[in-house]
Coordinates of C-alpha atoms and ligand atoms in Angstrom, one line a residue:
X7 CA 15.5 -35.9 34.0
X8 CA 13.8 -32.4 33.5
X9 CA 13.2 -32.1 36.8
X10 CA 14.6 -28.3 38.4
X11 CA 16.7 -28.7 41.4
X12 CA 16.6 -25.5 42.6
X13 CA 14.4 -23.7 44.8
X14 CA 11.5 -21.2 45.6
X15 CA 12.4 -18.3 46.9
X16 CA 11.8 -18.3 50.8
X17 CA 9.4 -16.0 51.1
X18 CA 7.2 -18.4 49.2
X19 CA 8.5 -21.0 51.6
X20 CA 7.1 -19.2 54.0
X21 CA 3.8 -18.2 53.2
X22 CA 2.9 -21.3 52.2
X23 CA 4.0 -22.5 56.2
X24 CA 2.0 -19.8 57.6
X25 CA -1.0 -20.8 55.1
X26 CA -1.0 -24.2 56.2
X27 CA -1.5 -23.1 60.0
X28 CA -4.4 -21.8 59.4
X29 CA -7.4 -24.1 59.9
X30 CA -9.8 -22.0 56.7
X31 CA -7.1 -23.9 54.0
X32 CA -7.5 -27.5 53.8
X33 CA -11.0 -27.3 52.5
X34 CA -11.8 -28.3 49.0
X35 CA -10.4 -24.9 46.9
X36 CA -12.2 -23.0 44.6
X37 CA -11.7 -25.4 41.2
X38 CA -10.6 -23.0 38.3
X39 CA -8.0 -21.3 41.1
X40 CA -8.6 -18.7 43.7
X41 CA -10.3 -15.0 42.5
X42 CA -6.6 -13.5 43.6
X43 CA -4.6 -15.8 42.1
X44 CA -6.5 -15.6 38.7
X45 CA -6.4 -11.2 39.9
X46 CA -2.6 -11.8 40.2
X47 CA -2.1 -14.0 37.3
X48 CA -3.4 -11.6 34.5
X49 CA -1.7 -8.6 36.2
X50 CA 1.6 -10.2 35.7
X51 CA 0.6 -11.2 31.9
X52 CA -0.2 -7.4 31.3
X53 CA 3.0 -6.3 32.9
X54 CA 5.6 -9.1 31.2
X55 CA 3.0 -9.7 27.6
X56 CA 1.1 -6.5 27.3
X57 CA -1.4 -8.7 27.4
X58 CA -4.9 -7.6 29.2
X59 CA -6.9 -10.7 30.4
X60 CA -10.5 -10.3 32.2
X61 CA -9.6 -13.1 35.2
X62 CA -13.0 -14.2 35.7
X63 CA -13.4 -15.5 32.4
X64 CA -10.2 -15.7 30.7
X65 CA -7.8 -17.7 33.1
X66 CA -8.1 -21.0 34.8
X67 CA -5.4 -21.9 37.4
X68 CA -5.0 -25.6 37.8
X69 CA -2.5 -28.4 38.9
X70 CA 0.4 -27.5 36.7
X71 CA 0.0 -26.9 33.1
X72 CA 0.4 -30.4 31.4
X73 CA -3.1 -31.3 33.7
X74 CA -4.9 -28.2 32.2
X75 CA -3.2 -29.0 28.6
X76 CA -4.3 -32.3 28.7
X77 CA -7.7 -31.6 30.7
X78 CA -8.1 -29.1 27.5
X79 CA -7.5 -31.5 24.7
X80 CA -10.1 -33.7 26.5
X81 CA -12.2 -31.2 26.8
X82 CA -12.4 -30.2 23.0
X83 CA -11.7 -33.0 21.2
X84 CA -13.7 -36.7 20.5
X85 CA -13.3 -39.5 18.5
X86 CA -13.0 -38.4 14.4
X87 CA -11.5 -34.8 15.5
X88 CA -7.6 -34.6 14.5
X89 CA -4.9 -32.0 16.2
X90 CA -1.5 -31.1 14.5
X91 CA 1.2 -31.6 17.4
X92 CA 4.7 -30.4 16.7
X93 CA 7.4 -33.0 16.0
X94 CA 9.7 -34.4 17.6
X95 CA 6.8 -34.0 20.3
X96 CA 7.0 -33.1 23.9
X97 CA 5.1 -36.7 25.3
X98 CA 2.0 -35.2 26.5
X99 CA 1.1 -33.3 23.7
X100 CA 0.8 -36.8 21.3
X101 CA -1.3 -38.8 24.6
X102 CA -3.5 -36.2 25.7
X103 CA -4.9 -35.8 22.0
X104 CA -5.0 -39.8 22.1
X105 CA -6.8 -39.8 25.6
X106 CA -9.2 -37.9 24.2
X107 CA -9.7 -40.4 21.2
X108 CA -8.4 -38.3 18.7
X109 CA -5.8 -38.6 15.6
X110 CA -2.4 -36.9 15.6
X111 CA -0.8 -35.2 13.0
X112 CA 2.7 -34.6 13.6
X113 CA 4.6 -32.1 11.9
X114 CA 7.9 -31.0 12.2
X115 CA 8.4 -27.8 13.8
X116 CA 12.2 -27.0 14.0
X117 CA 11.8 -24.8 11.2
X118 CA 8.9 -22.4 12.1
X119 CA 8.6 -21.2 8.5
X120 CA 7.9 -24.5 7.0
X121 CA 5.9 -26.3 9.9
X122 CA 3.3 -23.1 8.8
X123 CA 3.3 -24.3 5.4
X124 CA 3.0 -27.9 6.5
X125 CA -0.1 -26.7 8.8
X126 CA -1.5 -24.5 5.9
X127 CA -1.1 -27.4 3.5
X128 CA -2.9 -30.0 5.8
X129 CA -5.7 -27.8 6.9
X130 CA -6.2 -26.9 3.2
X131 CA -6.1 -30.5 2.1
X132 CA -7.4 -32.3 5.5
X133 CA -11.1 -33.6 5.6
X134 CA -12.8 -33.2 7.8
X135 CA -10.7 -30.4 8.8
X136 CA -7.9 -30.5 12.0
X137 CA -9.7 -29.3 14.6
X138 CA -6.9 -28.3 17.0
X139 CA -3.3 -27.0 16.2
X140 CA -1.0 -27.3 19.3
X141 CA 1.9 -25.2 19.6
X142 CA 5.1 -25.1 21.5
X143 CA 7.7 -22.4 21.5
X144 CA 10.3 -22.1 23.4
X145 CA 10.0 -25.9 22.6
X146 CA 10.7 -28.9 24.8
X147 CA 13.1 -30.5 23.4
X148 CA 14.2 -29.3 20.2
X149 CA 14.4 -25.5 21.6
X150 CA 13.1 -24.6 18.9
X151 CA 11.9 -20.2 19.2
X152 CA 9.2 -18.3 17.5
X153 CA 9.1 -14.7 17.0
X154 CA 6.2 -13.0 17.7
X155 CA 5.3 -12.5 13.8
X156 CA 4.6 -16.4 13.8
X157 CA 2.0 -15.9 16.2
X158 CA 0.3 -13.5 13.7
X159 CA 0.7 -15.8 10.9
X160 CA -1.0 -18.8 13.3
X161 CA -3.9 -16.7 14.1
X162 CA -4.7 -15.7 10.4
X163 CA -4.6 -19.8 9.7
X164 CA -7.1 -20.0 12.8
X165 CA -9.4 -17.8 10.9
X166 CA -8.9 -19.1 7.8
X167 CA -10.0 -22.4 8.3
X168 CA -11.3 -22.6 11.5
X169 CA -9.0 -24.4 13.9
X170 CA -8.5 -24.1 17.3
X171 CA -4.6 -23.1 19.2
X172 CA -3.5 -24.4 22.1
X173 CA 0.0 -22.6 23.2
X174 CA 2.3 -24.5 25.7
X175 CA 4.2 -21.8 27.0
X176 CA 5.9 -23.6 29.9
X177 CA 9.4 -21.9 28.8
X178 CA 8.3 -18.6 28.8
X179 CA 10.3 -17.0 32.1
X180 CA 13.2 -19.4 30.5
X181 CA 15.0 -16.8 28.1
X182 CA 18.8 -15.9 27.6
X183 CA 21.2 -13.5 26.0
X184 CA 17.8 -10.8 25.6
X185 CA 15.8 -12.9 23.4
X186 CA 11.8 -12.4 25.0
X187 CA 9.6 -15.0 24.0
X188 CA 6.4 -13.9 22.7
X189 CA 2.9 -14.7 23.9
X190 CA 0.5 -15.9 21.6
X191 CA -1.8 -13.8 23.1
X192 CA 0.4 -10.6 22.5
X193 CA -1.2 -11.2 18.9
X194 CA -4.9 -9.3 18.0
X195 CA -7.3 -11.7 17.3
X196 CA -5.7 -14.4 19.4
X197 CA -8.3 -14.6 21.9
X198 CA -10.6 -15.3 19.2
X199 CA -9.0 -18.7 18.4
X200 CA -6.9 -20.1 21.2
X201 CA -6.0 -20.3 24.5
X202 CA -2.0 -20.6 26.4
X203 CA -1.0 -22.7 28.7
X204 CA 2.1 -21.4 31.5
X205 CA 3.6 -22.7 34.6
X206 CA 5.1 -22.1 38.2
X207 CA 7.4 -25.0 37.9
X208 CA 10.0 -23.5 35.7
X209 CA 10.7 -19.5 36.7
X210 CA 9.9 -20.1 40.2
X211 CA 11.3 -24.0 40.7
X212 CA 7.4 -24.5 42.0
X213 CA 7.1 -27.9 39.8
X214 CA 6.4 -30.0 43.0
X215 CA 4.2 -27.7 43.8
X216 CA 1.8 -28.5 40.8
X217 CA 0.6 -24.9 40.3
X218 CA -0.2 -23.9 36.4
X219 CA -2.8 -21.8 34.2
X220 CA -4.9 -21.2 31.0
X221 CA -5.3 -18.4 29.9
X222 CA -7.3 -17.2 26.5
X223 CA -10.3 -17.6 25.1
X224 CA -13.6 -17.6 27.5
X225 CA -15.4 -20.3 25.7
X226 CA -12.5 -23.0 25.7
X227 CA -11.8 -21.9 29.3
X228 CA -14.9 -22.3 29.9
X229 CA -15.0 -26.1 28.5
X230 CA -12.1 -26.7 30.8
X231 CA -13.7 -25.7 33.8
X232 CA -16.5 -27.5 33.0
X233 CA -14.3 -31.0 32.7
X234 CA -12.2 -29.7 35.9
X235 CA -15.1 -29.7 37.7
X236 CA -15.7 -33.4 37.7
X237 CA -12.6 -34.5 37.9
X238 CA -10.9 -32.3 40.7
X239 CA -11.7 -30.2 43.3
X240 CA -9.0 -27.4 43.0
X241 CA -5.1 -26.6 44.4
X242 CA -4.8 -27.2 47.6
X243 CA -5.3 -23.4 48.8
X244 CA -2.3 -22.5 50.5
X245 CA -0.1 -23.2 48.0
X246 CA -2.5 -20.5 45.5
X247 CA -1.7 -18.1 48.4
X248 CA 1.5 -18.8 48.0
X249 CA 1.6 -18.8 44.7
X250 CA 0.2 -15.2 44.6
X251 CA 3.1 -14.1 46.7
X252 CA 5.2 -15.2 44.1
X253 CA 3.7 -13.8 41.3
X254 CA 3.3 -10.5 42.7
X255 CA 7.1 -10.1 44.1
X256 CA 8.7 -12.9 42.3
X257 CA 9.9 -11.8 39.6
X258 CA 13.6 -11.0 40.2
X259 CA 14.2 -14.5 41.1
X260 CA 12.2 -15.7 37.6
X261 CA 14.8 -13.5 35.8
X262 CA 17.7 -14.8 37.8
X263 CA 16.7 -18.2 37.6
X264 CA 17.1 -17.8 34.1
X265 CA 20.7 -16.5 34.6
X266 CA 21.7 -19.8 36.0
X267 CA 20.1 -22.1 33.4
X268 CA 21.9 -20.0 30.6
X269 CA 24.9 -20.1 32.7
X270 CA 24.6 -23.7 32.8
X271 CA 23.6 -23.5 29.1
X272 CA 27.2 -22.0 28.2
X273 CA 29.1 -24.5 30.6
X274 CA 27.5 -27.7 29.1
X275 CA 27.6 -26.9 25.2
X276 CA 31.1 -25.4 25.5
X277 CA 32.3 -28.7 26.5
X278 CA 30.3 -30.9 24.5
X279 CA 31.7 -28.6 21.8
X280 CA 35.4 -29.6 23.4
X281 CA 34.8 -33.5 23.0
X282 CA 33.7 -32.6 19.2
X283 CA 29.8 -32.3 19.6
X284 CA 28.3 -29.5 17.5
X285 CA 25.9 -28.2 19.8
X286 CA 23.6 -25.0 19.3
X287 CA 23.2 -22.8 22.3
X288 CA 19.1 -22.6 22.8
X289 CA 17.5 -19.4 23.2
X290 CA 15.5 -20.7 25.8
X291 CA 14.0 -23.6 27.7
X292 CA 15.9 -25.7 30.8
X293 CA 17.5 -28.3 27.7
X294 CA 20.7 -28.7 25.2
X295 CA 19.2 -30.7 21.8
X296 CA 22.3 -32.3 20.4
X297 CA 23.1 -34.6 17.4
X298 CA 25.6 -37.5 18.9
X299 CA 28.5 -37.8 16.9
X300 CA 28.1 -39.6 13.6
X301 CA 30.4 -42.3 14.2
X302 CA 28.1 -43.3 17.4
X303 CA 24.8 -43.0 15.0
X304 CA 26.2 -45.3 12.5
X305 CA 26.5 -48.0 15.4
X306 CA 23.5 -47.6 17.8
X307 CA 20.0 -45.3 17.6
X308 CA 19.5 -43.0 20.5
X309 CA 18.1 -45.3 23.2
X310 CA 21.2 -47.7 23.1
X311 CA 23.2 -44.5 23.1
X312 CA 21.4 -43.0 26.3
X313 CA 21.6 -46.4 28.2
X314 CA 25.8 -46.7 27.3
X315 CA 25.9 -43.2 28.7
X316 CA 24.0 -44.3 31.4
X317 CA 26.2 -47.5 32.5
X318 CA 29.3 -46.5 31.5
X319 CA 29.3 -42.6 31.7
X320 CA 27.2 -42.7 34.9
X321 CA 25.6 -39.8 33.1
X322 CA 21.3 -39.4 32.2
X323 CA 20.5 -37.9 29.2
X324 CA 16.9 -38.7 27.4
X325 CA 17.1 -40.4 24.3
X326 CA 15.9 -38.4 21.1
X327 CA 14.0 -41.5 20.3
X328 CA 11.6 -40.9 23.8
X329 CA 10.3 -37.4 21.3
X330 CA 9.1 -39.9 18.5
X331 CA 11.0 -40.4 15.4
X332 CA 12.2 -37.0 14.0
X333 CA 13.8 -37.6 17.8
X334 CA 16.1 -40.0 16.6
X335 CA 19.8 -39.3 16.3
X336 CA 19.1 -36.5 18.9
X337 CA 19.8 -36.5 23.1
X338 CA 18.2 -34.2 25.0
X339 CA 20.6 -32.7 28.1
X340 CA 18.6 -31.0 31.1
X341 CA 20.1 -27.9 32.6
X342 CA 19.0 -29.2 36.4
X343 CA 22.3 -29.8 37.7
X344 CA 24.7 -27.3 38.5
X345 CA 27.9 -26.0 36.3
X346 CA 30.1 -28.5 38.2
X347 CA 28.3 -31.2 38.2
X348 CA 27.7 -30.5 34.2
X349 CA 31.5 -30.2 33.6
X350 CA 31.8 -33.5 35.5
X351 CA 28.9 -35.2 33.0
X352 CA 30.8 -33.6 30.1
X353 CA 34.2 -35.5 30.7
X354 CA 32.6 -38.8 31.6
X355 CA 31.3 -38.5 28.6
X356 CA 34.3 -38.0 26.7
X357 CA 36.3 -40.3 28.7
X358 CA 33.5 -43.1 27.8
X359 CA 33.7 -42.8 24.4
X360 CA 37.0 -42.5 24.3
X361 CA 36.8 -46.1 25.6
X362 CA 38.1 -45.0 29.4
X363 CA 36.5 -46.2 32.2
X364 CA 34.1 -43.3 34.3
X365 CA 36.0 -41.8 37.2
X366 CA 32.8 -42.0 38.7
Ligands
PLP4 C1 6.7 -28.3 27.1 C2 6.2 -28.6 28.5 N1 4.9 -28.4 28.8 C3 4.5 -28.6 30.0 C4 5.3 -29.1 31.0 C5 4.7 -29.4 32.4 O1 4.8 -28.4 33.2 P1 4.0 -28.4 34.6 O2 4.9 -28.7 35.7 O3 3.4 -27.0 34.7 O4 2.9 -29.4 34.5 C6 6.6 -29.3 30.8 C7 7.5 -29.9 31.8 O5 8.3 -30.7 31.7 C8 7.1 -29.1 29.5 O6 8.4 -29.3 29.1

């Protein structure tokens, strides 16, 4: 239900076409991503972040980024180890800690001041200590945002008692109305303690294409290369060569990309705000995170709720519940579909709970 719609530009269409024809790329690839695309990769971070990255040892391209999350929580964490995963919790960032046999500490994050506290407070209190603190902001799907003083803050709690940060930064070409989101790595010291995780499948609409990095510290990269290397053999290469087209000329169509889903952003909470849903507009991110009306959690929790939309709206939402339990009471609405079909969604919704039958 969060899956983008549109499509890459066709110049990286092309490319990858005239990759494919040529008989040197369907070998086995390189398996921490092409020397270019990594080259590419940390140019683009310097130019958007300000952020220098040595591409040999500091980024890792994989097969999107919840494969080099997840291959990363694998790769540092065992049974007795515990993480702190912001709640309510994007799925992967509970199971990948669990694949790797270790506990989960959620913590609500929707207000970045206190989820600090609540991470300062369990670290301080915790034994043996967290050994991981994962992080997502923008974040999927409370849309929750982070100024770049946060990151400072995280980092001094790294030090201070010895954790390590992963950053999902899958929303990071996602931003409206001039708010930038900030790179973890844009911090000093950041390096020291944590790595960043970032995708092609958002900015670009590459998320078939399976095409993400990690980028950060050498030693955790490292790690990750190391589990990588048994368990895949790489990105199919022309896709990388596409993928460094895109990254080196792409970036007008990340920005406008990002036009559309705010335009789609103002489309779908105006009119959930005209059938009497108090919406916030996000920041950022491809998703609306909205209470239901009061009067519908009194009678069902959000599954039931999703599933009546569902048959009788003809409209998918995801169920608050699907985030854990500080989902509950919430929907989360995807941005994929376009402002007509959105304004469509909108007034089945309405007309559904108003009792009417969808017009379909
Ligand atoms: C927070 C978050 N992280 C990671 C991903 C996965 O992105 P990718 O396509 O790079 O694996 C998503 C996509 O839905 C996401 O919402």
């Amino acid at each position: 239900m969060g899956n983008p719609t549109d499509v890459p530009e066709p110049l990286v269409i092309e490319k990858l076409c005239e990759a494919a024809r040529d008989e040197r790329n369907h070998r086995y690839s390189v398996s921490t991503g092409l020397f270019n695309l990594r080259r590419e990769f940390a140019l683009r971070y310097e130019r958007k972040h300000g952020v220098k990255l040595d591409f040999d040892t500091e980024v890792l391209a994989g097969l999107g980024s919840k494969e080099v999350f997840s291959h990363m929580c694998l790769a540092l964490m065992g049974p007795g180890d515990t993480a702190i995963v912001p709640a309510p919790s994007f799925p992967i960032h509970i199971y990948a800690v669990a694949l790797a046999s270790a506990n989960v500490i959620s913590l609500d994050c929707t207000q970045p001041d206190r989820f600090l506290s609540s991470v300062s407070a369990v670290a301080e209190h915790l034994y043996p200590k967290p050994k991981v603190l994962i992080l997502n902001f923008p974040h999927n799907p409370s849309t929750t945002v982070v100024e770049r003083d946060f990151f400072v803050d995280v980092v001094k709690l790294a030090r201070r008692f010895g954790f390590m940060v992963i950053h999902d930064f899958a929303y990071g070409d996602v931003c409206f109305d001039g708010y930038r989101a900030p790179s973890f790595l844009s911090v000093p010291g950041a390096k020291e303690v944590g790595v960043e995780t970032t995708t092609m499948s958002k900015g670009y609409n590459m998320a078939g294409w399976r095409l993400g990095f990690c980028a950060g510290n050498a030693e955790m990269i490292r790690a990750l290369a190391t589990i990588k290397g048994y368990y895949d053999y790489g990105i199919f290469q022309p896709i990388q060569i596409a993928g460094i087209l895109a990254l080196r000329h792409g970036e007008e169509g990340v920005e406008r990309q990002a036009a559309e889903y705010q335009g789609r952003r103002d489309v779908l909470v105006d009119g959930l705000e005209r059938i009497g849903w108090e919406t916030q507009k996000p920041k950022a991110g491809m998703f609306v995170w909205t209470r239901y009306p009061q009067e519908w959690r009194e009678r069902m929790g959000s599954i039931d709720f999703a599933m009546k939309l569902l048959e009788e709206a003809e409209v998918a939402v995801s169920p608050g519940r699907g985030f854990g339990e500080a989902g509950e009471g919430y929907l989360r609405l995807a941005l994929v579909e376009n402002e007509h079909r959105l304004k469509q969604a909108v007034r089945q919704i309405g007309r559904c709970l108003r009792g009417e039958k969808a017009a379909g």
